[in-house]
PDB file of C-alpha atoms in Angstrom:
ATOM      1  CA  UNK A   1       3.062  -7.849   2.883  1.00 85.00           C
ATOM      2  CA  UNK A   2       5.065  -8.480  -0.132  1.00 87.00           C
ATOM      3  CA  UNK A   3       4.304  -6.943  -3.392  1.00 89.00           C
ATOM      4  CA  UNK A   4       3.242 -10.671  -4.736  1.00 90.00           C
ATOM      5  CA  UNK A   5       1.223 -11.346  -2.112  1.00 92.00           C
ATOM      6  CA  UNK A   6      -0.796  -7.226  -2.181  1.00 94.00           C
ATOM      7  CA  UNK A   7      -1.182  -7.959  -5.973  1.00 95.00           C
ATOM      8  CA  UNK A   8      -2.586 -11.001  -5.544  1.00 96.00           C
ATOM      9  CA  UNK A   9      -5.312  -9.488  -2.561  1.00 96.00           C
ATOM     10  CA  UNK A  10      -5.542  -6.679  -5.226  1.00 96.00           C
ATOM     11  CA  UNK A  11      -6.486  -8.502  -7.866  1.00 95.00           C
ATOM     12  CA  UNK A  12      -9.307 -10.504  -6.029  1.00 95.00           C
ATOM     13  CA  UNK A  13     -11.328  -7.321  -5.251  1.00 96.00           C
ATOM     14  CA  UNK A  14     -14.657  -7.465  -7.023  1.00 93.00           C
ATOM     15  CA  UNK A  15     -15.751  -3.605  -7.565  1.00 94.00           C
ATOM     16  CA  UNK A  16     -14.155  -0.175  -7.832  1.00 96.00           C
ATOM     17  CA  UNK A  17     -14.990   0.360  -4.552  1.00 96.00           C
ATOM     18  CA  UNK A  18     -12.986  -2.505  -2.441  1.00 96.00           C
ATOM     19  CA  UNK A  19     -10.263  -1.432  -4.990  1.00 97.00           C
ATOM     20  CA  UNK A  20     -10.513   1.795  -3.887  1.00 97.00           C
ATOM     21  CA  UNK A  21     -10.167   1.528  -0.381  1.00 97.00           C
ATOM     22  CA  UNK A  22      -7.393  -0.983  -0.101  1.00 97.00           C
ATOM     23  CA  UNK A  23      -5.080   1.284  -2.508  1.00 96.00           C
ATOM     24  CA  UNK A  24      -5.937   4.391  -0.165  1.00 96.00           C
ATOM     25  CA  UNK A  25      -4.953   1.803   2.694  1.00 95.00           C
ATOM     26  CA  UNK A  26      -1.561   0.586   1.493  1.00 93.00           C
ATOM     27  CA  UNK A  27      -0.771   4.387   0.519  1.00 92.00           C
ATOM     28  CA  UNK A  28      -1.930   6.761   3.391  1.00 92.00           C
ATOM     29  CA  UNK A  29      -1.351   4.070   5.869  1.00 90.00           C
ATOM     30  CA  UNK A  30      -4.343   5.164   7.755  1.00 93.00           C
ATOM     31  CA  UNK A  31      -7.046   2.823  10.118  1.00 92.00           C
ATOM     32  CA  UNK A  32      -9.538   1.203   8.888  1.00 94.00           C
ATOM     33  CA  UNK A  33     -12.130   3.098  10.734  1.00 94.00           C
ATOM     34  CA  UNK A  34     -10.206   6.474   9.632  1.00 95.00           C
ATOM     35  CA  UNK A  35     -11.223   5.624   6.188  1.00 96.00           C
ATOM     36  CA  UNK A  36     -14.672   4.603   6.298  1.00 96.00           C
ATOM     37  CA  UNK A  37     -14.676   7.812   8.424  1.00 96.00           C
ATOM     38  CA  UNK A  38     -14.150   9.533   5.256  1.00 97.00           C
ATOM     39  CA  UNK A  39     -16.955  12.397   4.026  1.00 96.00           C
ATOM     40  CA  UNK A  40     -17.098  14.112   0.289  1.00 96.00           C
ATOM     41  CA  UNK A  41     -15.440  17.098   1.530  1.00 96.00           C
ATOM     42  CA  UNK A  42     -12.327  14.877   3.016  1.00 97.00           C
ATOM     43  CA  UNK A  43     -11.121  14.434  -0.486  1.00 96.00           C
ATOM     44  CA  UNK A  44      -8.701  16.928  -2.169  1.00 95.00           C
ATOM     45  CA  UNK A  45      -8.624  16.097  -5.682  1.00 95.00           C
ATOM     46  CA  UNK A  46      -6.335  18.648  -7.132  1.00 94.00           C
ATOM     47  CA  UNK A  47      -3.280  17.768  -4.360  1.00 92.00           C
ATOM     48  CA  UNK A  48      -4.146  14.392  -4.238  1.00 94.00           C
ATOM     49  CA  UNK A  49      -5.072  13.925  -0.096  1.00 94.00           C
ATOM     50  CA  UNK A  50      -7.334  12.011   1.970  1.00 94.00           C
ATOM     51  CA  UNK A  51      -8.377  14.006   5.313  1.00 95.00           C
ATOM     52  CA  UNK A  52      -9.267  11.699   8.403  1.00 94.00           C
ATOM     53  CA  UNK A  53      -9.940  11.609  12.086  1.00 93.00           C
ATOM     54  CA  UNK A  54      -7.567  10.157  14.232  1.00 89.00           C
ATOM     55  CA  UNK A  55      -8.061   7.355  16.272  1.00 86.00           C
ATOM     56  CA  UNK A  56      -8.574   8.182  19.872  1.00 80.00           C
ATOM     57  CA  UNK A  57      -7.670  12.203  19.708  1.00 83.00           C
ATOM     58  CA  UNK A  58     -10.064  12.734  17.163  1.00 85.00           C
ATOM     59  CA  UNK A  59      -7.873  15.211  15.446  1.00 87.00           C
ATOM     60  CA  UNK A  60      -8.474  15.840  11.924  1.00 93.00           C
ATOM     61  CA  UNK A  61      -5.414  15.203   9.459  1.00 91.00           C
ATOM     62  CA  UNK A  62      -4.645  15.639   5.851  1.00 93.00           C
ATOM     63  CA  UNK A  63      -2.987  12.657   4.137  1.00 91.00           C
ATOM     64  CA  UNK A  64      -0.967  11.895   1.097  1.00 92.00           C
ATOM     65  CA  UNK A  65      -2.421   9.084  -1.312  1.00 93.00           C
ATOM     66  CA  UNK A  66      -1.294   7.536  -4.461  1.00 93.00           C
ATOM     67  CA  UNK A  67      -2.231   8.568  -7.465  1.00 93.00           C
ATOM     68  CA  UNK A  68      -3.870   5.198  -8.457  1.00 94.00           C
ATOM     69  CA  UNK A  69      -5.872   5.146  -5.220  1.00 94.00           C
ATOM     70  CA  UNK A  70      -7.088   8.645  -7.049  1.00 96.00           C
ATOM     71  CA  UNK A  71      -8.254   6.756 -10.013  1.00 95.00           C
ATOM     72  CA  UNK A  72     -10.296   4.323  -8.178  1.00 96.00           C
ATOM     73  CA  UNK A  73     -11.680   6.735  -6.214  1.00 96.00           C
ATOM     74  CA  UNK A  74     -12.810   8.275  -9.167  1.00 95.00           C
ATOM     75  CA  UNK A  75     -14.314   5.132 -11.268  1.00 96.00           C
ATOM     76  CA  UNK A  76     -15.929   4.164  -7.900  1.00 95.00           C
ATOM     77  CA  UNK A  77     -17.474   7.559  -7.565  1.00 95.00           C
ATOM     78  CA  UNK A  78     -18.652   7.377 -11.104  1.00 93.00           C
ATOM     79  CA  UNK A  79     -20.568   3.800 -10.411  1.00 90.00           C
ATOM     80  CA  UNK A  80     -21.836   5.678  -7.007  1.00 90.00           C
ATOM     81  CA  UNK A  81     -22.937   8.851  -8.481  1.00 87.00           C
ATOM     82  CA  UNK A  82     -23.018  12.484  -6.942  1.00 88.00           C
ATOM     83  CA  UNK A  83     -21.428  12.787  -3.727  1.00 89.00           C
ATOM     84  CA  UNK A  84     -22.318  15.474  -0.960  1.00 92.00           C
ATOM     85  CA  UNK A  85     -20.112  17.215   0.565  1.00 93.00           C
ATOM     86  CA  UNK A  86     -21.006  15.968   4.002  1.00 94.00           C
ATOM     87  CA  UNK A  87     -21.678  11.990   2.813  1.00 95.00           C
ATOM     88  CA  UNK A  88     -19.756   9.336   3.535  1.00 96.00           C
ATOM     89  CA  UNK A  89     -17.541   8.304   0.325  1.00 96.00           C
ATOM     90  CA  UNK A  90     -18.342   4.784   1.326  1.00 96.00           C
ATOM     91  CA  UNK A  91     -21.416   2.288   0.744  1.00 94.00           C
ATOM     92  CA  UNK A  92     -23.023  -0.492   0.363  1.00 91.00           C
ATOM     93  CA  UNK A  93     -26.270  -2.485  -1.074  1.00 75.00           C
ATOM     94  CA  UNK A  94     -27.942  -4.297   1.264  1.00 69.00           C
ATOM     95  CA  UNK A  95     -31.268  -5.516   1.002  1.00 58.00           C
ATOM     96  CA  UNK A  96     -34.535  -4.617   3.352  1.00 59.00           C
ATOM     97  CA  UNK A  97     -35.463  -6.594   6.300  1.00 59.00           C
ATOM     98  CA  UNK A  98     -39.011  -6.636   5.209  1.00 60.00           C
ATOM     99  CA  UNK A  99     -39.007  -6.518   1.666  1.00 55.00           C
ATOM    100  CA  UNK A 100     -36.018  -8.912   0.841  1.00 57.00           C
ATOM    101  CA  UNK A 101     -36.200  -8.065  -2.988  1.00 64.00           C
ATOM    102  CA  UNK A 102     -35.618  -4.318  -2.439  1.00 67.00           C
ATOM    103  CA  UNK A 103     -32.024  -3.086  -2.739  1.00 69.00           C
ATOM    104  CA  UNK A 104     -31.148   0.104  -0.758  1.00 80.00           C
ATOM    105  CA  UNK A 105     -27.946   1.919   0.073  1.00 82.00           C
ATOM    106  CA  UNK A 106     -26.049   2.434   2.879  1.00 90.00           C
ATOM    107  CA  UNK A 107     -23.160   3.488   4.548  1.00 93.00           C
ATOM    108  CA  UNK A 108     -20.070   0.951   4.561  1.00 94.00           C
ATOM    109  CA  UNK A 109     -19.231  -0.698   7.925  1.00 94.00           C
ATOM    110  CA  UNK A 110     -16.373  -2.387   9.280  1.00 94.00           C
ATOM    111  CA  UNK A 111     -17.826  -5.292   9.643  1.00 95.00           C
ATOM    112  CA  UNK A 112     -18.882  -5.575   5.717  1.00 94.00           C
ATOM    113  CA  UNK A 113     -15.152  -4.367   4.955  1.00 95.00           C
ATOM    114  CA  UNK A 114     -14.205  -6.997   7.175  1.00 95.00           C
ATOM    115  CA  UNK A 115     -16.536  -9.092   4.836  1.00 95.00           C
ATOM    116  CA  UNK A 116     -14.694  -8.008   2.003  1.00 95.00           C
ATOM    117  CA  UNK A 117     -11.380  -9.111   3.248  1.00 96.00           C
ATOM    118  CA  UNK A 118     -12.668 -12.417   4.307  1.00 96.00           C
ATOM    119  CA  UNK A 119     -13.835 -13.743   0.926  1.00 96.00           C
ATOM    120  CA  UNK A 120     -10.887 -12.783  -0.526  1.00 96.00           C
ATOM    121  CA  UNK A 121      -8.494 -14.301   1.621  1.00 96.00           C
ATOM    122  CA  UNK A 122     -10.513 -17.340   1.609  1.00 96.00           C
ATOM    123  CA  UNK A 123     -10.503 -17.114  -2.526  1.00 96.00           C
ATOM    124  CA  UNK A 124      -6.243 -17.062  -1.548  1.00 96.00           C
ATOM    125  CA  UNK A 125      -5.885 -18.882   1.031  1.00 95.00           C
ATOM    126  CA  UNK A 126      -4.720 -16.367   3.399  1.00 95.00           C
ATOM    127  CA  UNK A 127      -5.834 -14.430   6.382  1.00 95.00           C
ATOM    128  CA  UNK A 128      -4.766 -10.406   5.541  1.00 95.00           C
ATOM    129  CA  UNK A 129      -6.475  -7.678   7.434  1.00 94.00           C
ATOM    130  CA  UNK A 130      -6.645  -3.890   6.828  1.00 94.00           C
ATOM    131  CA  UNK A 131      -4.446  -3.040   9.442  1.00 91.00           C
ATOM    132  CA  UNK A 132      -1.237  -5.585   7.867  1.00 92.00           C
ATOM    133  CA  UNK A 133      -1.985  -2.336   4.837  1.00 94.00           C
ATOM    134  CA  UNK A 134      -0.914  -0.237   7.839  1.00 90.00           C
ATOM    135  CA  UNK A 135       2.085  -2.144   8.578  1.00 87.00           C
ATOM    136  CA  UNK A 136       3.324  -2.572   4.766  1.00 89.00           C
ATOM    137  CA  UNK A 137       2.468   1.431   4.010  1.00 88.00           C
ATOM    138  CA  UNK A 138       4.896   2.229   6.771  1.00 86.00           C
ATOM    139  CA  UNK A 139       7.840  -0.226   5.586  1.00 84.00           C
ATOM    140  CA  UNK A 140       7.367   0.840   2.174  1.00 86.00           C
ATOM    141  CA  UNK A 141       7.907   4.363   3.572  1.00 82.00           C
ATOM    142  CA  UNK A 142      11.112   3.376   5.286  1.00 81.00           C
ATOM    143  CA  UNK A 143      12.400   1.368   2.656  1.00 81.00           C
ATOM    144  CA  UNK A 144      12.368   3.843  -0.464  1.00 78.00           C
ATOM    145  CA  UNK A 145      15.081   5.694   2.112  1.00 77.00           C
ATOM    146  CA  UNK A 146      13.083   9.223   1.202  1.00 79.00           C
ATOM    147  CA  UNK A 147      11.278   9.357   4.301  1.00 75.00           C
ATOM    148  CA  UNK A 148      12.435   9.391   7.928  1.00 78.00           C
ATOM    149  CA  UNK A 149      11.554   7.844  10.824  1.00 78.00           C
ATOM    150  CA  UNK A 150       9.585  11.339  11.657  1.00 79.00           C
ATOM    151  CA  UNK A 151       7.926  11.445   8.724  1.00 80.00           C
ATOM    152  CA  UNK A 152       6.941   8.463   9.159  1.00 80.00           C
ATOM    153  CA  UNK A 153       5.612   8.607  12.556  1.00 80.00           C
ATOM    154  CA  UNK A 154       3.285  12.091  11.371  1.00 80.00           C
ATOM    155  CA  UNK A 155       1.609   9.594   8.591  1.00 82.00           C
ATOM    156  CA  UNK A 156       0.938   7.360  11.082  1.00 81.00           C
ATOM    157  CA  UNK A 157      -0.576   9.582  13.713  1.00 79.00           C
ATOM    158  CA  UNK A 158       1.676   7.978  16.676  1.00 75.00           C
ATOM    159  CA  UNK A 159       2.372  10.597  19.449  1.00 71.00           C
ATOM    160  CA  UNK A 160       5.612   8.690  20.125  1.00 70.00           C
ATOM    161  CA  UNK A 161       8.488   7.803  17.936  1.00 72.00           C
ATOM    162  CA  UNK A 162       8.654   4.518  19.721  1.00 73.00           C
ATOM    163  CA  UNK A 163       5.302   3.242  18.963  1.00 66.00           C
ATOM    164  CA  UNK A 164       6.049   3.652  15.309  1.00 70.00           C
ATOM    165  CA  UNK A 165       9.605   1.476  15.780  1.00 70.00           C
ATOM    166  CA  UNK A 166       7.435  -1.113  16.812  1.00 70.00           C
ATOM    167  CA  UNK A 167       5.472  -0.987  13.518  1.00 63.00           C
ATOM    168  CA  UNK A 168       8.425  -1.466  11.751  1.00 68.00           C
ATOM    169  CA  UNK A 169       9.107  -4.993  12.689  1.00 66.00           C
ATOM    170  CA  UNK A 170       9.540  -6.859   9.890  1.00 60.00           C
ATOM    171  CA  UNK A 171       8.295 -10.361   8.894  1.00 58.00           C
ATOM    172  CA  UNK A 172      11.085 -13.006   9.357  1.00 56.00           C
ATOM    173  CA  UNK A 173       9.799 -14.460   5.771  1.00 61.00           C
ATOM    174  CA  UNK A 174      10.640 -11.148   4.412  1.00 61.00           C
ATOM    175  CA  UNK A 175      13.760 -10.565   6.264  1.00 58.00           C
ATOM    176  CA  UNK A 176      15.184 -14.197   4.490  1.00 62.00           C
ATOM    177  CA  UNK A 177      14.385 -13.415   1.392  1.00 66.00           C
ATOM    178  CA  UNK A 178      15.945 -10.084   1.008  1.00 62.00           C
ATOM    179  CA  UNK A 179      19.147 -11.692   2.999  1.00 64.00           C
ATOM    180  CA  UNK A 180      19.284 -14.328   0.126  1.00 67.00           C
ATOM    181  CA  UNK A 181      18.878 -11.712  -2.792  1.00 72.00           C
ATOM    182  CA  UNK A 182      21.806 -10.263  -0.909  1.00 66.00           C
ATOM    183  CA  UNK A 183      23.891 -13.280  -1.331  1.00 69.00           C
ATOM    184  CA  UNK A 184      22.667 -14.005  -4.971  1.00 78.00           C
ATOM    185  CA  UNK A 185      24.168 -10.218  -6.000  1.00 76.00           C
ATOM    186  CA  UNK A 186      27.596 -10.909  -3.822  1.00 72.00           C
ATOM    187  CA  UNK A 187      27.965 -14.086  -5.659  1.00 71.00           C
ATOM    188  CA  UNK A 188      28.014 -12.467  -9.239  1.00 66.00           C
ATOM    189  CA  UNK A 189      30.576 -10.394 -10.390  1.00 60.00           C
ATOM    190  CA  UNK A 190      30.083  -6.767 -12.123  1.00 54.00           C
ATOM    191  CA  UNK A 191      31.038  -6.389 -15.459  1.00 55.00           C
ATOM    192  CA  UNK A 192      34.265  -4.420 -14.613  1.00 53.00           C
ATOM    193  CA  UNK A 193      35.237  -6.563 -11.761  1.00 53.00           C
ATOM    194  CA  UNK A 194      35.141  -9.578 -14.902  1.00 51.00           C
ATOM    195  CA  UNK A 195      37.007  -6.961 -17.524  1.00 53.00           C
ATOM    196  CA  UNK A 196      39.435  -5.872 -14.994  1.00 53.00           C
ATOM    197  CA  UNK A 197      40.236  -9.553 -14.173  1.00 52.00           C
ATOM    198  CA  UNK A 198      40.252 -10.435 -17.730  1.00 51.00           C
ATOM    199  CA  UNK A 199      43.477  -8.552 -18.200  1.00 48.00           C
ATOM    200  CA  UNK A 200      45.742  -8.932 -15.656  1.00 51.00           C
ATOM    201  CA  UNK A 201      48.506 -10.865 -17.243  1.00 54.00           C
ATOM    202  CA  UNK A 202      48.906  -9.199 -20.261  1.00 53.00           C
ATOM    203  CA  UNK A 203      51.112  -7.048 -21.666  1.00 59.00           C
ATOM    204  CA  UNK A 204      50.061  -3.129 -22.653  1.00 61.00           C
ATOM    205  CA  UNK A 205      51.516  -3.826 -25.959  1.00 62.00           C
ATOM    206  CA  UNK A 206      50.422  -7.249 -26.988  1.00 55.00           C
ATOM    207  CA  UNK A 207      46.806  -5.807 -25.769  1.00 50.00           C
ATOM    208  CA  UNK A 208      47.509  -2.556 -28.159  1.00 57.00           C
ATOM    209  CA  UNK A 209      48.260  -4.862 -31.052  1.00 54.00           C
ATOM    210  CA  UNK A 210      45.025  -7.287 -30.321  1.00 52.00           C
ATOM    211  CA  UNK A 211      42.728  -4.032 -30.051  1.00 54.00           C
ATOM    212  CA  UNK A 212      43.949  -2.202 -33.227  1.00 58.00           C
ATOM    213  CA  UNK A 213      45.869   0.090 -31.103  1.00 58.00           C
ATOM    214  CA  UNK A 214      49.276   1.667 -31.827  1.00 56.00           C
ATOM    215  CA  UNK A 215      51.735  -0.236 -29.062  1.00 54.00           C
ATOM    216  CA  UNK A 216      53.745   1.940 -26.675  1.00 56.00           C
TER     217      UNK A 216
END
């Protein structure tokens, strides 16, 4: 996902909360289900890490986050209120099957995250899902060139070094458009290659006298 196209899904988030989630997403690179997954105590606040449980193994592992997930996690906490330590961090208000006017709360699901997602990509006229956060968390990894391919691969909880390669695929879109800011930089000169070629031809001593120099 392109950093247009994440500010744009950003930006069409309508609480703390949705904001919340999606910048723990894009940072930790972790499942969906490992978030929503997430209790009070899962939340280091001083080091600034998200602990989940892994997909499949079930493992429990502490994450890295950004510090602006940290600060939505914090004004969505505020609009929540106190938070056990054994409650999910995630919820929702959905109304009563038999009293339709009465508002209660409950634990977030996939399938109203999925909600979430949906109206915004219909507001944008796309179709992004929780798990392309995976794949752009793990090429924003590779890219920044401070992370290897292990590192990498222990973020995203993959037993094999292979199966993260394959995350690492790139969008063709993408791939162009870095090509042709390639080309773009090639095509214009540095400022020394243009003051190196500006004096070739002259003389040390006619360029002494133009500068205000003392000629040899």
């Amino acid at each position: 996902m392109p950093d247009e196209r994440w500010n744009e899904l950003f930006a069409a988030m309508r609480s703390n909360r949705d904001r919340a989630i999606l910048a723990l997403a894009v940072s930790t690179a972790a499942r969906a289900s490992e978030l929503l997954g997430l209790r009070g105590a899962d939340l280091d606040w001083g080091d600034q890490l998200a602990q989940v449980r892994r997909k499949g193994s079930g493992a429990q592992q502490w994450l890295p986050a950004s510090a602006e997930s940290f600060v939505w996690l914090r004004l969505y906490l505020e609009d929540l209120g106190p938070l056990g330590p054994d409650a999910p961090v995630w919820w929702t208000l959905r109304r009563r099957e038999r009293s339709g006017d009465v508002l209660e709360r409950r634990p977030l699901t996939y399938d109203a995250l999925r909600a979430v997602l949906r109206r915004a990509n219909t507001a944008l006229g796309t179709n992004w899902t929780m798990h392309d956060l995976r794949h752009t968390s793990a090429l924003r990894m590779v890219r920044s060139q401070r992370l290897s391919l292990r590192d990498v691969q222990v973020v995203l909880g993959h037993a094999h070094l292979t199966t993260t390669q394959i995350y690492l695929v790139e969008d063709d879109q993408e791939i162009l458009r870095r090509v042709h800011q390639y080309l773009a930089d090639q095509a214009e000169p540095s400022q020394e290659a243009v003051a190196s070629e500006s004096t070739v031809g002259y003389d040390s001593n006619d360029l002494a006298v133009l500068l205000g120099g003392v000629p040899r």
